[in-house]
Amino acid sequence: MLSSTSTFTTILTSTSTLTTTLTKKPGWSIAGNMSAVRYQHTVSLLENGKVLVVGGIQNSSILDVTELYDPVAQRWITTGVMNDMRHAHIAVVLRNGKVLVAGGFNGSDFLNTAELYDPLTGIWTMTGSMKNARNYAAGSILPNGKVLISGGYDGDNILDTAEIYDPSIEAWTITGNMNNARDGHTTSLLSNGKVLVTGGFAKHVFENTAELYDFTTEKWTQISSMKDGRDGHTATLLSNGEVLVIGGYYGSKIYSGVELYNSSSGYWKSVSNMHYGRRNHETVLLNNGKVLVSGGSNGTIAIKSVELYDPSTNVWTIIHDMNYKREYYAACLLPNGNVLVVGGFDGSHELSSTEVYTP
């Protein structure tokens, strides 16, 4: 069955051969349902082009179930079960193709455990545990193939600590502490190899602070602060190496404001606001250099509105809504340039639905 975004183009060649090609109009199409409803999960694009979905919350229960989306076959299949149930965890694709999942919460305990998913076997195996339990932390792969995890909440305190995972020995080591404790923050690997950390929440404060981690010295450097403190925001590395920080919230205030970090100058500037304030949304950098921002919450209800940001013109454009309202979901860019969005919460129910955006 063709979706409503499908069209046919028929070509008659000089040799009278009839050729029909199928193209997609820009917009959203349903990509089928997962086996489980879930929110606060992660998605990871594997080297084989499939998408791994891990953990999350289902009807107040925490999931250990994982699933794969095959964009070629356009179908979902279940894969190996994790050793620990978890949500609000970190998932990072390693250089060897395996996926590292660490931390999170299992419904009763904050986790320091970590495990590896092998796409070749579909099996999860435990790896070294972190020094600290942490959920709502942030993770980034470093230029040397190791993984940095920073901040988060351990059940008692919001953390300023950070750790490094070395895949070659499957072990964690403590690295330098951040200047500010934070959870719900973002990390972005810059073109110069440093990691930019922005915002988050700590000690009843919505952080506007930002800092850089240098893996060669294992030190953090406080840099100029953003205009607005924010949590529930996103940070997207643009094609030109700048970082676009979008939306989020400060207390009851929901931001439509957007800020841009220039890694060369080290300074922030405000750019055009979105049409809608939103938090707990998703952003994806498209192959054309534009940024797709979808869903989230306006502070009262989950939303399905979608906007495109063009960095070359500093203009936001409202485009087709998603088929479903969703926040606390996950999204990723597929190998063909389309965008997959997965699960989430619509304000009343957890979702198993997924959809694909065609630019």
Short mmCIF file of C-alpha atoms in Angstrom, two decimals:
data_model
loop_
_atom_site.label_atom_id
_atom_site.label_comp_id
_atom_site.label_asym_id
_atom_site.label_seq_id
_atom_site.Cartn_x
_atom_site.Cartn_y
_atom_site.Cartn_z
CA MET A 1 0.00 0.00 0.00
CA LEU A 2 1.31 3.44 -0.89
CA SER A 3 1.24 6.26 1.63
CA SER A 4 -0.49 9.56 1.00
CA THR A 5 2.92 11.08 0.36
CA SER A 6 3.69 8.77 -2.58
CA THR A 7 3.49 9.81 -6.24
CA PHE A 8 4.21 8.11 -9.55
CA THR A 9 6.30 9.55 -12.38
CA THR A 10 5.97 7.86 -15.77
CA ILE A 11 8.69 8.28 -18.42
CA LEU A 12 8.38 7.31 -22.09
CA THR A 13 11.83 6.93 -23.63
CA SER A 14 12.79 7.26 -27.28
CA THR A 15 12.69 3.46 -27.58
CA SER A 16 9.09 3.46 -26.33
CA THR A 17 9.97 1.71 -23.08
CA LEU A 18 7.56 2.61 -20.31
CA THR A 19 9.37 3.32 -17.04
CA THR A 20 7.57 4.14 -13.80
CA THR A 21 9.42 5.49 -10.77
CA LEU A 22 8.08 6.03 -7.29
CA THR A 23 8.94 9.24 -5.46
CA LYS A 24 7.93 10.62 -2.10
CA LYS A 25 6.45 14.03 -1.50
CA PRO A 26 7.84 15.89 1.52
CA GLY A 27 5.94 15.01 4.66
CA TRP A 28 5.24 12.32 7.24
CA SER A 29 4.26 8.70 6.69
CA ILE A 30 3.46 5.97 9.21
CA ALA A 31 6.33 3.52 9.76
CA GLY A 32 4.45 0.85 11.72
CA ASN A 33 4.20 0.14 15.43
CA MET A 34 6.82 -1.23 17.78
CA SER A 35 5.93 -4.29 19.84
CA ALA A 36 5.99 -2.14 23.00
CA VAL A 37 4.76 1.33 23.86
CA ARG A 38 7.62 3.36 25.34
CA TYR A 39 8.94 6.80 26.23
CA GLN A 40 12.25 8.07 27.64
CA HIS A 41 14.03 5.47 25.51
CA THR A 42 17.01 5.84 23.16
CA VAL A 43 17.56 5.20 19.45
CA SER A 44 20.90 4.41 17.79
CA LEU A 45 21.69 4.13 14.08
CA LEU A 46 23.76 0.99 13.53
CA GLU A 47 26.45 0.51 10.89
CA ASN A 48 24.13 -1.87 9.00
CA GLY A 49 21.59 0.94 8.57
CA LYS A 50 19.09 -0.45 11.05
CA VAL A 51 17.91 1.50 14.12
CA LEU A 52 18.15 0.07 17.63
CA VAL A 53 15.53 1.17 20.18
CA VAL A 54 16.41 0.55 23.83
CA GLY A 55 14.50 0.60 27.11
CA GLY A 56 12.09 3.28 28.26
CA ILE A 57 8.88 3.35 30.28
CA GLN A 58 5.76 1.32 29.49
CA ASN A 59 2.66 1.85 31.62
CA SER A 60 4.75 2.72 34.71
CA SER A 61 7.01 -0.32 34.15
CA ILE A 62 10.62 -0.04 33.01
CA LEU A 63 11.58 -1.98 29.87
CA ASP A 64 14.47 -4.31 29.12
CA VAL A 65 13.01 -5.03 25.67
CA THR A 66 14.86 -3.78 22.60
CA GLU A 67 13.76 -3.58 18.97
CA LEU A 68 15.20 -2.99 15.51
CA TYR A 69 13.77 -0.94 12.65
CA ASP A 70 14.81 -1.96 9.15
CA PRO A 71 14.27 1.07 6.86
CA VAL A 72 14.73 -1.04 3.72
CA ALA A 73 12.11 -3.63 4.65
CA GLN A 74 10.16 -0.94 6.56
CA ARG A 75 9.41 -3.23 9.48
CA TRP A 76 10.10 -3.68 13.18
CA ILE A 77 11.55 -6.82 14.79
CA THR A 78 12.43 -7.57 18.40
CA THR A 79 16.05 -8.30 19.27
CA GLY A 80 17.98 -9.28 22.41
CA VAL A 81 16.73 -8.43 25.90
CA MET A 82 19.00 -6.27 28.09
CA ASN A 83 20.36 -7.57 31.37
CA ASP A 84 18.92 -4.54 33.20
CA MET A 85 15.66 -2.69 32.72
CA ARG A 86 16.41 1.00 32.26
CA HIS A 87 15.13 4.40 31.17
CA ALA A 88 16.77 7.85 31.06
CA HIS A 89 20.01 6.05 30.19
CA ILE A 90 22.80 6.82 27.73
CA ALA A 91 23.35 4.97 24.43
CA VAL A 92 26.45 5.51 22.27
CA VAL A 93 27.53 3.67 19.10
CA LEU A 94 31.17 2.62 19.42
CA ARG A 95 33.78 2.53 16.65
CA ASN A 96 33.57 -1.28 16.61
CA GLY A 97 29.86 -1.08 15.74
CA LYS A 98 28.61 -2.21 19.14
CA VAL A 99 26.26 -0.04 21.21
CA LEU A 100 27.18 0.97 24.75
CA VAL A 101 24.23 1.54 27.08
CA ALA A 102 24.94 2.89 30.55
CA GLY A 103 23.12 4.11 33.64
CA GLY A 104 19.47 5.01 33.93
CA PHE A 105 16.81 3.93 36.42
CA ASN A 106 15.17 0.50 36.70
CA GLY A 107 12.16 1.48 38.79
CA SER A 108 13.83 0.98 42.16
CA ASP A 109 17.55 1.66 41.73
CA PHE A 110 19.66 4.24 39.98
CA LEU A 111 22.10 2.29 37.85
CA ASN A 112 25.85 2.35 37.41
CA THR A 113 25.75 -0.76 35.22
CA ALA A 114 26.60 -0.78 31.53
CA GLU A 115 26.13 -3.29 28.74
CA LEU A 116 27.04 -3.81 25.11
CA TYR A 117 24.78 -4.75 22.19
CA ASP A 118 26.39 -6.70 19.34
CA PRO A 119 24.45 -6.18 16.07
CA LEU A 120 26.05 -9.32 14.60
CA THR A 121 24.54 -11.60 17.25
CA GLY A 122 21.68 -9.54 18.66
CA ILE A 123 22.98 -10.30 22.16
CA TRP A 124 23.56 -8.00 25.14
CA THR A 125 26.55 -8.60 27.42
CA MET A 126 27.49 -6.80 30.62
CA THR A 127 30.60 -4.63 30.53
CA GLY A 128 32.41 -2.66 33.24
CA SER A 129 30.24 -0.61 35.60
CA MET A 130 30.57 3.14 36.03
CA LYS A 131 32.00 4.54 39.25
CA ASN A 132 28.75 6.48 39.84
CA ALA A 133 25.12 5.60 39.30
CA ARG A 134 23.57 8.21 37.06
CA ASN A 135 20.44 8.88 35.05
CA TYR A 136 19.64 11.92 32.89
CA ALA A 137 23.38 12.08 32.21
CA ALA A 138 24.85 12.94 28.80
CA GLY A 139 27.30 10.98 26.68
CA SER A 140 29.52 11.56 23.67
CA ILE A 141 32.06 9.51 21.75
CA LEU A 142 35.50 11.14 21.70
CA PRO A 143 37.94 11.41 18.78
CA ASN A 144 40.02 8.59 20.32
CA GLY A 145 37.02 6.23 20.33
CA LYS A 146 36.49 6.39 24.08
CA VAL A 147 33.18 7.58 25.57
CA LEU A 148 32.65 10.55 27.90
CA ILE A 149 29.68 10.47 30.27
CA SER A 150 29.02 13.52 32.44
CA GLY A 151 26.66 14.63 35.17
CA GLY A 152 23.28 13.08 35.88
CA TYR A 153 21.43 12.19 39.08
CA ASP A 154 22.43 9.31 41.39
CA GLY A 155 19.29 9.23 43.54
CA ASP A 156 20.70 11.62 46.13
CA ASN A 157 22.60 14.31 44.27
CA ILE A 158 22.97 15.93 40.90
CA LEU A 159 26.53 15.21 39.82
CA ASP A 160 29.46 17.23 38.54
CA THR A 161 31.54 14.09 38.01
CA ALA A 162 32.49 12.62 34.64
CA GLU A 163 33.85 9.27 33.51
CA ILE A 164 35.58 7.79 30.47
CA TYR A 165 34.77 4.34 29.03
CA ASP A 166 37.59 2.59 27.16
CA PRO A 167 36.14 -0.06 24.79
CA SER A 168 39.52 -1.79 24.43
CA ILE A 169 39.57 -2.83 28.10
CA GLU A 170 35.82 -2.45 28.84
CA ALA A 171 36.49 -0.30 31.89
CA TRP A 172 35.65 3.16 33.24
CA THR A 173 38.01 5.73 34.74
CA ILE A 174 37.20 8.98 36.51
CA THR A 175 38.16 12.12 34.62
CA GLY A 176 38.01 15.79 35.61
CA ASN A 177 34.90 17.18 37.27
CA MET A 178 32.71 19.71 35.51
CA ASN A 179 32.58 23.22 36.93
CA ASN A 180 28.84 22.85 37.49
CA ALA A 181 26.76 19.86 38.58
CA ARG A 182 23.94 19.24 36.11
CA ASP A 183 21.46 16.73 34.72
CA GLY A 184 19.28 17.01 31.63
CA HIS A 185 22.14 18.77 29.84
CA THR A 186 23.41 18.26 26.29
CA THR A 187 26.80 17.30 24.87
CA SER A 188 28.14 18.06 21.38
CA LEU A 189 31.45 16.88 19.91
CA LEU A 190 32.98 19.89 18.15
CA SER A 191 35.17 19.81 15.06
CA ASN A 192 38.21 20.66 17.23
CA GLY A 193 37.68 17.48 19.28
CA LYS A 194 36.39 19.22 22.39
CA VAL A 195 32.99 18.45 23.91
CA LEU A 196 30.52 21.28 24.55
CA VAL A 197 28.13 20.86 27.49
CA THR A 198 25.12 23.18 27.80
CA GLY A 199 22.38 23.91 30.31
CA GLY A 200 20.57 21.38 32.45
CA PHE A 201 19.30 21.53 36.01
CA ALA A 202 21.16 21.61 39.35
CA LYS A 203 20.44 22.66 42.92
CA HIS A 204 17.09 24.28 42.05
CA VAL A 205 18.76 26.24 39.24
CA PHE A 206 18.15 25.99 35.51
CA GLU A 207 21.66 26.38 34.17
CA ASN A 208 22.65 28.87 31.49
CA THR A 209 26.27 27.84 31.93
CA ALA A 210 28.33 26.03 29.32
CA GLU A 211 31.72 24.37 29.43
CA LEU A 212 34.21 22.54 27.24
CA TYR A 213 35.93 19.21 27.90
CA ASP A 214 39.39 18.65 26.42
CA PHE A 215 40.10 14.92 26.26
CA THR A 216 43.84 15.52 25.79
CA THR A 217 44.14 17.23 29.19
CA GLU A 218 41.02 15.72 30.82
CA LYS A 219 40.04 19.19 32.00
CA TRP A 220 36.86 21.25 31.82
CA THR A 221 36.88 24.96 30.98
CA GLN A 222 33.98 27.27 31.79
CA ILE A 223 33.07 29.38 28.76
CA SER A 224 30.65 32.23 28.17
CA SER A 225 27.12 31.49 29.33
CA MET A 226 23.99 31.29 27.26
CA LYS A 227 21.46 34.09 27.54
CA ASP A 228 18.86 31.78 29.08
CA GLY A 229 19.05 28.95 31.59
CA ARG A 230 17.31 25.92 30.14
CA ASP A 231 16.50 22.25 30.60
CA GLY A 232 14.60 19.97 28.21
CA HIS A 233 16.41 21.61 25.29
CA THR A 234 18.40 20.20 22.37
CA ALA A 235 21.80 21.03 20.90
CA THR A 236 22.55 20.35 17.23
CA LEU A 237 25.97 20.52 15.59
CA LEU A 238 25.56 22.35 12.27
CA SER A 239 27.44 21.68 9.04
CA ASN A 240 29.59 24.78 9.64
CA GLY A 241 30.71 23.57 13.08
CA GLU A 242 28.47 25.88 15.11
CA VAL A 243 26.03 24.51 17.70
CA LEU A 244 22.34 25.43 17.69
CA VAL A 245 20.63 25.23 21.11
CA ILE A 246 16.86 25.10 20.79
CA GLY A 247 13.91 25.55 23.13
CA GLY A 248 13.61 23.98 26.56
CA TYR A 249 12.18 25.44 29.73
CA TYR A 250 12.97 27.46 32.85
CA GLY A 251 10.42 26.70 35.55
CA SER A 252 7.02 27.31 33.98
CA LYS A 253 8.47 29.28 31.06
CA ILE A 254 8.68 27.37 27.77
CA TYR A 255 11.24 28.75 25.33
CA SER A 256 10.87 29.43 21.65
CA GLY A 257 14.27 31.11 21.86
CA VAL A 258 17.32 29.75 20.06
CA GLU A 259 21.02 30.43 20.63
CA LEU A 260 24.06 29.72 18.47
CA TYR A 261 27.53 28.86 19.76
CA ASN A 262 30.53 29.73 17.59
CA SER A 263 33.41 27.43 18.50
CA SER A 264 35.95 29.72 16.83
CA SER A 265 35.04 32.84 18.81
CA GLY A 266 33.77 31.01 21.90
CA TYR A 267 30.70 33.23 22.10
CA TRP A 268 26.93 32.82 21.95
CA LYS A 269 24.43 34.84 19.98
CA SER A 270 20.65 34.76 19.78
CA VAL A 271 19.13 33.85 16.42
CA SER A 272 15.54 33.83 15.19
CA ASN A 273 12.95 32.31 17.52
CA MET A 274 10.89 29.28 16.61
CA HIS A 275 7.21 29.85 15.90
CA TYR A 276 6.31 27.69 18.92
CA GLY A 277 7.89 27.27 22.33
CA ARG A 278 8.66 23.64 23.10
CA ARG A 279 10.50 21.35 25.51
CA ASN A 280 11.29 17.61 25.41
CA HIS A 281 11.32 17.79 21.62
CA GLU A 282 13.74 16.28 19.08
CA THR A 283 16.03 17.90 16.53
CA VAL A 284 17.81 16.32 13.56
CA LEU A 285 20.31 17.86 11.14
CA LEU A 286 19.18 17.03 7.59
CA ASN A 287 21.54 16.29 4.71
CA ASN A 288 20.65 19.67 3.16
CA GLY A 289 22.03 21.46 6.24
CA LYS A 290 18.63 22.46 7.63
CA VAL A 291 17.48 21.48 11.13
CA LEU A 292 14.21 19.61 11.66
CA VAL A 293 12.53 20.33 15.01
CA SER A 294 9.49 18.28 15.93
CA GLY A 295 7.01 17.70 18.72
CA GLY A 296 7.65 18.16 22.40
CA SER A 297 5.42 19.94 24.89
CA ASN A 298 4.27 23.54 25.14
CA GLY A 299 4.14 23.18 28.92
CA THR A 300 0.48 22.19 28.94
CA ILE A 301 0.05 19.54 26.26
CA ALA A 302 2.17 17.44 23.95
CA ILE A 303 2.34 18.89 20.44
CA LYS A 304 2.86 17.57 16.90
CA SER A 305 3.96 20.76 15.15
CA VAL A 306 7.19 20.70 13.12
CA GLU A 307 9.53 23.48 11.98
CA LEU A 308 12.60 23.72 9.76
CA TYR A 309 15.51 26.06 10.48
CA ASP A 310 17.72 27.25 7.64
CA PRO A 311 21.09 28.41 9.06
CA SER A 312 21.95 30.19 5.80
CA THR A 313 18.95 32.53 6.07
CA ASN A 314 18.23 32.40 9.84
CA VAL A 315 14.58 31.62 9.00
CA TRP A 316 12.16 29.15 10.61
CA THR A 317 9.46 27.59 8.42
CA ILE A 318 6.41 25.70 9.69
CA ILE A 319 5.97 22.43 7.79
CA HIS A 320 3.69 19.38 7.95
CA ASP A 321 2.64 18.24 11.42
CA MET A 322 3.52 14.75 12.59
CA ASN A 323 0.64 12.28 12.63
CA TYR A 324 0.78 12.04 16.43
CA LYS A 325 1.49 14.38 19.32
CA ARG A 326 4.61 13.21 21.12
CA GLU A 327 7.14 14.24 23.75
CA TYR A 328 9.88 12.21 25.49
CA TYR A 329 10.38 10.34 22.22
CA ALA A 330 13.47 9.75 20.09
CA ALA A 331 14.52 10.51 16.51
CA CYS A 332 17.41 9.82 14.15
CA LEU A 333 18.54 10.45 10.59
CA LEU A 334 18.29 7.37 8.37
CA PRO A 335 20.93 6.47 5.74
CA ASN A 336 18.59 7.63 2.93
CA GLY A 337 18.25 11.12 4.44
CA ASN A 338 14.79 10.58 5.92
CA VAL A 339 14.07 10.99 9.64
CA LEU A 340 12.60 8.30 11.90
CA VAL A 341 10.69 9.30 15.05
CA VAL A 342 9.84 6.66 17.60
CA GLY A 343 7.35 6.29 20.46
CA GLY A 344 6.93 8.91 23.15
CA PHE A 345 4.06 10.22 25.25
CA ASP A 346 1.04 12.07 23.83
CA GLY A 347 -0.10 13.59 27.12
CA SER A 348 -2.38 10.68 27.99
CA HIS A 349 -0.77 7.51 26.69
CA GLU A 350 2.62 6.02 25.89
CA LEU A 351 3.06 5.40 22.17
CA SER A 352 4.23 2.45 20.08
CA SER A 353 3.68 4.38 16.85
CA THR A 354 6.55 5.48 14.64
CA GLU A 355 6.74 7.66 11.56
CA VAL A 356 9.17 8.81 8.90
CA TYR A 357 9.75 12.33 7.59
CA THR A 358 10.74 12.66 3.94
CA PRO A 359 12.44 16.04 3.24
#
